[in-house]
Amino acid sequence: MLQVSYIRENRDKVLERLAVRNFKQPELVNEIISLDEERRSTQSTLDAIAAQANASAKQIGELMRQGQKEQAEQIKSEATNLREQSKSLSEKLSVIEEQLQLKLVLLPNLPHTSVPKGVSADDNQVALEYGEKPSLQANALPHWELATKYDIIDFELGNKIAGAGFPVYKGKGAKLQRALINFFLDNAEKAGYREMQPPIVVNEDSGFGTGQLPDKEGQMYHVGIDNLYLIPTAEVPVTNLYRDVIVKEEELPIMNCAYTPCFRREAGSYGAHVRGLNRLHQFDKVEIVQVAHPDKSYEILEQMSSYVQSLLQALELPYRVLSLCGGDMGFTSAKTYDMEVWCAAQARWLEVSSVSNFETYQANRLKLRFKGKEGKPQLAHTLNGSALALPRIVASLLENNQTEKGIKIPAVLVPYTRFEYID
RNA sequence: GGUGAGGUGCCUGAGAGGCCGAAAGGAUCAGUUUGCUAAACUGACGUACGGGCAACUGUACCGAGGGUUCGAAUCCCUCCCUCACCGCCA
């Protein structure tokens, strides 16, 4: 959520930045500004009346103590009148504030100046491409067939237990999952991240804090009876650790990581592009999250991007980095890099990570601030990235590394899997 | 699930209709003292939204929302949460 004061003072800039996103309702900005004006003037009036009412109440107390009952009674009626006025004004004020809030949450984050203008994924810029795409034999198989061939992932069984998009990993398939999780966590720790194990359900406040609510309500599984949401990413609980927190400036940057399962309803996505592991309702992911000083957040974004790339390099997967255009960026992000790995048999790039700087957008909702020795609390910047999401990594490992002898496990993973081939 | 206790500032904790944005202690920060450390002393020390160049100032906030009252941290109602014990259970 953007800060009203910022919008008020930088109207033209806000409009200009929103245009980079191809934002469809720029009129919201003016509506917000005029609601804010109304809010401020109402509050001024209310404050003045409340001040008067407080003064009268004090006076009454004073008079009562002195036993001047009659005079007290006189002021009482005045005070009652003032209270009534202030009551109706504060009702008006809360209506205005509610409307303001409703509109405010409809505004997405402002893209950073380095973000390319554009409307869709076609306008994303390829920032870099790394590694060589393997050339496969003519009889190469897509990962879902390899999964069946080696009996390591069972989609049918998952259908029976839960439904499409909930695969069962078996034998070496399950071990590969565990190996990847540990590999990612160990590396994150080496890079300075502190491992956390958060709840995988969150309450409404948390969903709101990171921006999933109200925007992506339908994308989350909701446990109605307890009003809890299954997390779509560890970003939600790990970032919300700092909701309503004022941290000390010298504690920045705060670096946390977490492995969690992630749950996404993915309503509306069906068809060939979502076959096999390409898109699941439940998947595993290690997430890295930072709380940063505003002066440092873009430097940190680059570091996080490099870190994610280092994982892909270690796994010997060809990848590319996209700098997302305004139109393709998430609602809450100011700048996002997507990392995509090459899946040789499908001959497609698949997104395995998304690294974003949210600047103060989440922090404003979370009321996540930092404070130096001097001065007022200031909103921090939040960043996060997948490091990494498993299914598509597995898909590309299977497809790219298929050999006569079986699926070759990358050298860095062998100490974790304790086998060199899936065969 | 049952019963009981309770939610006050960074923490502990007092306050039980007006003198309370809130005692006291601790923590933290600044200063004095000090060979260093420690201690002692002095002072500062919540957040948000307004107004003001600023000093400063108004309002709101004692879990949340309502109510009573001229006036509520304090009384009443509803909800949420936490803790303890019992039951059930990994």
XYZ file of C-alpha atoms (C1' of nucleotides) in Angstrom:
513
model
C 0.000 0.000 0.000
C 1.300 3.408 -0.925
C 1.438 6.125 1.686
C -1.272 8.724 1.329
C 1.108 11.522 2.175
C 3.391 10.418 -0.643
C 0.522 10.316 -3.127
C -0.664 13.717 -2.007
C 2.751 15.278 -2.443
C 3.780 13.471 -5.625
C 0.612 13.189 -7.622
C 2.140 13.546 -11.076
C 4.987 11.214 -10.354
C 2.603 8.580 -9.056
C 0.542 8.797 -12.239
C 3.632 8.606 -14.380
C 4.931 5.535 -12.534
C 1.570 3.797 -12.657
C 1.510 4.294 -16.413
C 4.632 2.125 -16.653
C 2.461 -0.670 -15.320
C -0.273 0.095 -17.756
C -2.496 0.677 -14.745
C -6.130 0.859 -15.787
C -7.646 3.149 -13.147
C -5.458 6.243 -12.827
C -8.522 8.202 -11.703
C -8.153 6.444 -8.355
C -5.236 8.723 -7.596
C -7.343 11.857 -7.724
C -10.131 10.197 -5.809
C -7.689 9.274 -3.111
C -6.299 12.766 -2.918
C -9.701 14.370 -2.558
C -10.822 11.821 0.009
C -7.661 12.579 1.903
C -8.404 16.289 1.838
C -11.844 15.606 3.176
C -10.341 13.374 5.808
C -7.926 16.017 6.987
C -10.429 18.823 7.177
C -12.936 16.628 8.981
C -10.292 15.638 11.439
C -9.277 19.230 12.120
C -12.853 20.172 12.914
C -13.308 17.095 15.022
C -10.114 17.743 16.947
C -11.169 21.280 17.722
C -14.567 20.172 18.993
C -13.070 17.375 21.028
C -10.622 19.831 22.546
C -13.520 22.041 23.618
C -15.455 19.120 25.013
C -12.409 17.964 26.967
C -11.974 21.444 28.378
C -15.612 21.617 29.484
C -15.413 18.240 31.125
C -12.397 19.388 33.095
C -14.180 22.538 34.098
C -17.171 20.571 35.329
C -14.938 18.434 37.464
C -13.368 21.556 38.889
C -16.740 23.167 39.676
C -18.140 20.017 41.238
C -15.190 19.841 43.544
C -15.816 23.421 44.590
C -19.473 22.598 45.106
C -20.714 25.003 42.466
C -23.354 22.657 41.234
C -25.495 25.075 39.328
C -22.716 26.377 37.187
C -21.609 22.828 36.521
C -25.061 21.892 35.341
C -25.027 24.766 32.906
C -21.805 23.664 31.302
C -23.007 20.104 31.222
C -25.631 20.769 28.612
C -23.046 22.548 26.521
C -20.701 19.612 26.858
C -23.413 17.153 25.896
C -24.012 19.139 22.786
C -20.330 19.127 21.904
C -20.117 15.386 22.468
C -22.996 14.816 20.115
C -21.317 16.884 17.455
C -18.041 15.101 17.878
C -19.751 11.751 17.761
C -21.385 12.398 14.435
C -18.177 13.881 13.073
C -16.130 10.901 14.099
C -18.668 8.632 12.455
C -18.261 10.665 9.311
C -14.510 10.471 9.651
C -14.475 6.718 9.924
C -16.650 6.413 6.829
C -14.177 8.578 4.937
C -11.242 6.596 6.246
C -12.883 3.373 5.226
C -13.488 4.628 1.704
C -9.946 5.906 1.514
C -8.583 2.561 2.621
C -10.742 0.710 0.087
C -9.320 2.784 -2.721
C -5.804 2.752 -1.396
C -5.556 -1.016 -1.507
C -6.535 -0.921 -5.163
C -3.369 0.950 -6.082
C -0.455 -1.299 -6.953
C 3.125 -0.466 -6.095
C 5.008 2.076 -8.178
C 7.580 0.479 -10.470
C 11.188 1.508 -9.970
C 12.612 3.809 -12.664
C 14.649 0.930 -14.085
C 11.532 -1.136 -14.789
C 10.737 -1.374 -18.508
C 7.322 -0.197 -19.621
C 5.105 -2.904 -20.994
C 1.809 -4.687 -20.789
C 2.539 -8.409 -20.796
C 5.154 -11.106 -20.442
C 6.186 -10.421 -24.041
C 7.593 -7.093 -22.953
C 9.910 -8.501 -20.316
C 13.590 -7.926 -20.924
C 16.048 -10.785 -20.954
C 18.753 -9.458 -18.652
C 21.074 -12.374 -19.171
C 21.227 -15.958 -20.321
C 23.587 -18.490 -18.814
C 24.684 -22.021 -19.694
C 24.203 -24.170 -22.718
C 20.985 -25.856 -23.592
C 21.643 -29.582 -23.802
C 20.928 -31.284 -27.101
C 18.833 -34.314 -26.421
C 18.402 -37.470 -28.414
C 15.396 -37.778 -30.629
C 13.620 -40.111 -28.213
C 13.972 -37.732 -25.259
C 10.994 -37.710 -22.911
C 9.217 -34.898 -21.066
C 9.560 -35.103 -17.305
C 6.098 -36.515 -16.664
C 6.963 -39.548 -18.756
C 10.351 -39.881 -17.112
C 8.642 -39.697 -13.746
C 6.511 -42.676 -14.685
C 9.352 -44.546 -16.372
C 11.476 -44.464 -13.207
C 8.471 -44.599 -10.883
C 9.543 -41.557 -8.878
C 6.518 -39.269 -9.117
C 2.976 -40.591 -9.234
C 0.411 -38.117 -10.489
C -2.409 -40.670 -10.624
C -1.956 -41.650 -7.033
C -2.047 -37.980 -6.059
C -5.304 -37.590 -7.979
C -6.814 -40.311 -5.864
C -5.617 -38.929 -2.558
C -6.258 -35.236 -3.127
C -6.756 -34.299 -6.756
C -4.854 -32.999 -9.764
C -1.833 -30.940 -8.845
C -0.993 -32.920 -5.725
C 1.601 -35.464 -6.859
C 3.037 -38.273 -4.772
C 6.829 -38.465 -4.781
C 8.125 -41.988 -4.448
C 11.460 -43.567 -3.578
C 14.288 -41.686 -5.232
C 11.795 -39.020 -6.242
C 11.018 -38.328 -2.593
C 14.705 -38.428 -1.710
C 15.475 -35.947 -4.453
C 12.953 -33.547 -2.910
C 14.543 -33.858 0.474
C 18.014 -33.448 -1.034
C 17.050 -30.262 -2.835
C 15.437 -28.750 0.243
C 18.536 -29.408 2.317
C 20.844 -28.213 -0.422
C 18.916 -24.951 -0.696
C 18.717 -24.419 3.045
C 22.405 -25.134 3.592
C 23.354 -22.655 0.907
C 21.030 -20.003 2.239
C 22.587 -20.384 5.639
C 26.061 -20.002 4.144
C 24.871 -16.843 2.426
C 23.890 -15.388 5.798
C 20.210 -16.241 6.066
C 18.745 -17.468 9.314
C 16.564 -20.516 8.974
C 13.011 -20.230 10.220
C 10.202 -22.720 10.371
C 6.964 -20.772 10.326
C 3.352 -21.916 10.424
C 1.999 -22.868 7.024
C -1.396 -21.420 7.773
C -1.851 -17.727 8.426
C -4.608 -15.454 9.642
C -6.285 -12.643 7.730
C -4.041 -9.924 9.098
C -1.005 -11.736 7.761
C -2.577 -12.216 4.354
C -3.279 -8.529 4.269
C 0.172 -7.573 5.492
C 2.018 -8.992 2.517
C -0.672 -8.083 0.023
C -2.285 -11.436 -0.777
C -5.480 -10.075 0.656
C -7.646 -8.594 -0.597
C -6.018 -8.813 -4.022
C -5.511 -12.562 -4.425
C -8.209 -13.891 -2.192
C -9.233 -16.623 -4.631
C -5.706 -17.922 -5.068
C -5.385 -19.195 -1.537
C -6.901 -22.209 0.116
C -9.071 -21.036 2.947
C -9.834 -23.053 6.043
C -13.254 -21.623 6.690
C -13.956 -23.121 10.062
C -10.955 -21.387 11.615
C -10.640 -18.563 9.118
C -7.048 -19.437 8.239
C -5.308 -19.451 4.885
C -2.841 -22.042 3.630
C 0.240 -20.124 2.668
C 0.928 -19.657 -1.042
C 4.560 -18.915 -0.201
C 6.733 -18.644 2.916
C 6.968 -14.957 2.118
C 3.674 -14.524 3.952
C 4.534 -15.904 7.396
C 8.206 -14.932 7.293
C 7.579 -11.314 6.321
C 4.714 -11.063 8.800
C 7.112 -11.963 11.575
C 7.859 -8.245 11.424
C 4.308 -6.959 11.349
C 3.834 -4.105 13.843
C 7.507 -4.112 14.655
C 9.973 -1.252 14.933
C 13.469 -2.665 14.504
C 16.702 -0.933 15.354
C 18.451 0.550 12.384
C 21.664 -1.319 13.161
C 19.838 -4.653 12.942
C 19.302 -4.128 9.211
C 19.447 -5.973 6.964
C 17.472 -8.805 8.510
C 17.963 -11.981 6.501
C 15.663 -14.950 6.995
C 14.966 -18.055 5.008
C 12.434 -20.825 5.310
C 11.467 -24.057 3.705
C 7.725 -24.610 3.510
C 5.206 -26.362 1.381
C 3.197 -23.855 -0.631
C -0.437 -24.091 -1.630
C -2.024 -22.403 -4.588
C -5.451 -22.895 -5.985
C -4.337 -21.803 -9.453
C -7.949 -21.334 -10.370
C -8.346 -20.960 -14.089
C -5.130 -22.547 -15.281
C -5.584 -25.765 -17.194
C -4.248 -27.395 -20.324
C -0.985 -28.603 -21.775
C 1.127 -25.897 -20.147
C 0.276 -27.150 -16.719
C 1.153 -30.787 -17.267
C 3.271 -32.751 -14.861
C 5.233 -30.577 -12.488
C 4.767 -27.399 -14.469
C 2.028 -26.122 -12.214
C 0.930 -27.676 -8.951
C -1.445 -26.942 -6.124
C 1.093 -27.990 -3.541
C 4.817 -27.649 -3.921
C 7.958 -27.158 -1.892
C 10.013 -24.033 -1.819
C 12.815 -22.397 0.068
C 12.244 -18.684 0.341
C 14.677 -15.932 1.234
C 13.329 -12.764 2.822
C 15.097 -9.562 3.772
C 14.128 -6.457 5.659
C 16.392 -3.712 4.411
C 17.300 -0.083 4.818
C 15.763 1.936 1.971
C 19.196 3.117 0.865
C 20.392 -0.445 0.467
C 17.449 -2.324 -0.941
C 18.380 -2.184 -4.615
C 21.906 -3.290 -3.918
C 20.391 -6.154 -1.938
C 18.012 -7.023 -4.758
C 21.026 -7.549 -7.016
C 22.728 -9.662 -4.367
C 19.646 -11.813 -4.002
C 19.459 -12.242 -7.748
C 23.119 -13.302 -7.870
C 22.572 -15.675 -5.018
C 19.667 -17.401 -6.772
C 21.752 -17.630 -9.925
C 24.576 -19.220 -7.997
C 22.218 -22.050 -7.056
C 21.215 -22.623 -10.652
C 24.845 -22.594 -11.711
C 25.707 -25.126 -9.036
C 22.924 -27.346 -10.311
C 24.304 -26.915 -13.845
C 20.994 -25.759 -15.237
C 20.828 -23.356 -18.167
C 18.825 -20.340 -17.145
C 17.938 -16.820 -18.047
C 17.077 -13.786 -15.989
C 14.165 -11.600 -16.944
C 13.687 -8.064 -15.823
C 9.920 -7.909 -15.638
C 8.122 -5.095 -17.361
C 5.639 -2.928 -15.483
C 2.624 -4.780 -16.813
C 3.849 -8.236 -15.847
C 5.032 -7.408 -12.353
C 3.170 -8.480 -9.277
C 0.798 -6.000 -7.698
C 3.011 -5.306 -4.700
C 6.420 -5.249 -6.334
C 8.545 -2.255 -7.321
C 11.022 -4.344 -9.265
C 11.166 -8.032 -10.043
C 13.600 -10.420 -11.642
C 12.339 -13.792 -12.745
C 14.710 -16.692 -13.168
C 13.720 -19.309 -15.696
C 15.380 -22.640 -16.327
C 15.476 -24.405 -19.629
C 13.479 -27.595 -19.817
C 15.064 -29.404 -22.707
C 12.413 -31.960 -23.603
C 9.545 -29.490 -23.484
C 11.853 -26.942 -25.087
C 10.485 -24.248 -22.777
C 11.709 -21.839 -20.175
C 10.078 -22.391 -16.807
C 10.040 -19.859 -13.994
C 11.757 -21.179 -10.882
C 12.313 -18.007 -8.954
C 11.020 -14.513 -8.640
C 13.065 -11.976 -6.732
C 11.404 -8.708 -5.811
C 11.905 -5.479 -3.996
C 8.650 -4.240 -2.491
C 10.196 -1.052 -1.170
C 7.770 0.281 1.461
C 4.640 -1.196 -0.085
C 4.430 -4.194 2.231
C 6.094 -2.374 5.106
C 3.362 0.246 5.080
C 0.706 -2.409 5.486
C 2.759 -4.315 7.989
C 3.715 -1.180 9.904
C 7.259 -2.485 9.703
C 9.590 0.334 10.577
C 13.119 0.930 11.699
C 14.466 3.599 13.940
C 17.912 5.079 14.268
C 19.281 6.713 17.377
C 17.878 9.986 16.203
C 14.669 10.725 14.475
C 11.335 9.161 13.826
C 10.556 5.607 12.848
C 10.733 5.126 9.113
C 9.264 2.413 6.916
C 11.716 -0.321 6.001
C 11.988 -2.021 2.637
C 11.111 -5.671 2.212
C 12.457 -8.073 -0.391
C 12.046 -11.715 -1.097
C 12.874 -14.391 -3.570
C 12.477 -18.081 -4.196
C 15.702 -19.934 -3.604
C 14.285 -22.088 -4.980
C 10.942 -23.626 -5.884
C 11.366 -27.356 -6.364
C 8.991 -28.777 -8.978
C 10.317 -27.034 -12.031
C 13.878 -27.591 -10.902
C 13.036 -31.264 -10.738
C 11.372 -31.069 -14.140
C 14.437 -29.589 -15.765
C 16.823 -31.897 -13.942
C 14.871 -34.862 -15.252
C 14.549 -33.577 -18.779
C 18.021 -32.120 -19.207
C 19.943 -34.878 -17.503
C 18.313 -37.908 -19.046
C 20.886 -40.419 -20.263
C 21.017 -44.041 -21.271
C 21.969 -44.919 -17.700
C 19.166 -42.933 -16.138
C 18.798 -39.418 -14.761
C 22.170 -38.034 -13.784
C 22.195 -36.161 -10.487
C 24.338 -32.982 -10.476
C 27.574 -33.422 -8.522
C 26.646 -30.889 -5.820
C 23.509 -32.829 -4.987
C 25.055 -36.284 -4.743
C 26.171 -35.788 -1.113
C 22.518 -35.030 -0.366
C 20.845 -37.749 -2.432
C 23.561 -40.333 -1.877
C 22.909 -41.706 -5.321
C 24.285 -40.579 -8.671
C 21.550 -41.801 -10.959
C 17.849 -42.275 -10.893
C 17.482 -45.535 -12.738
C -13.753 -29.705 24.811
C -14.367 -28.202 30.420
C -12.960 -24.875 34.461
C -10.334 -20.759 36.309
C -7.114 -16.339 35.792
C -5.676 -12.450 32.879
C -4.599 -8.832 28.574
C -1.590 -1.394 30.660
C 4.384 1.681 27.225
C 10.746 -2.011 24.964
C 10.144 -5.417 29.635
C 8.271 -6.162 34.780
C 4.312 -3.903 37.047
C 0.961 -0.058 39.825
C -3.504 2.487 38.846
C -10.136 0.637 40.308
C -14.520 7.307 37.313
C -11.766 13.786 36.739
C -5.336 15.590 39.581
C -3.606 9.500 34.100
C -0.293 9.366 28.140
C -0.475 6.775 32.554
C 3.500 5.555 39.307
C 7.772 2.658 40.298
C 11.713 -0.489 38.828
C 14.486 -2.537 34.842
C 16.369 -1.918 29.834
C 18.128 1.727 26.311
C 20.399 6.513 24.970
C 23.078 11.204 26.386
C 25.938 13.695 30.122
C 28.841 13.925 34.908
C 32.271 10.983 37.576
C 36.206 7.329 36.054
C 43.353 4.816 34.515
C 39.922 0.628 32.417
C 35.576 -2.158 33.759
C 31.786 -1.753 37.175
C 28.986 1.389 40.172
C 26.777 6.081 41.385
C 24.396 10.621 40.013
C 21.677 13.858 36.354
C 18.698 14.050 32.180
C 16.099 11.924 27.969
C 13.001 8.047 26.595
C 5.649 5.475 22.985
C 2.922 5.608 18.308
C -0.391 7.693 14.706
C -3.026 11.686 12.396
C -3.617 17.113 12.104
C -1.698 22.520 12.595
C 3.025 25.362 12.653
C 9.439 27.461 9.220
C 10.307 26.103 14.121
C 10.029 26.016 19.453
C 5.674 23.898 20.097
C 0.687 22.460 19.929
C -4.429 19.747 19.174
C -6.654 14.932 18.865
C -6.671 9.666 19.345
C -4.667 5.221 21.366
C -4.149 1.093 28.305
C -6.349 -6.433 23.466
C -10.730 -5.051 19.605
C -15.647 -3.076 18.981
C -19.938 -0.992 21.239
C -22.557 1.262 25.680
C -23.251 4.326 30.351
C -21.359 9.407 31.835
C -20.343 16.387 31.400
C -15.897 13.109 31.919
C -13.689 5.945 31.168
C -7.299 2.458 31.394
C -10.974 2.341 35.525
C -18.200 0.724 35.243
C -21.491 -2.464 31.648
C -22.046 -5.641 27.053
C -19.976 -8.446 22.855
C -15.828 -10.478 20.559
C -10.591 -11.871 20.150
C -6.257 -13.577 22.340
C -2.930 -15.484 26.204
C -1.863 -18.354 30.478
C -2.934 -22.320 34.234
C -5.318 -26.910 35.548
C -8.303 -31.099 33.785
C -9.795 -34.149 29.527
C -8.262 -35.912 24.622
C -3.998 -36.612 21.540
C 0.993 -36.435 18.029
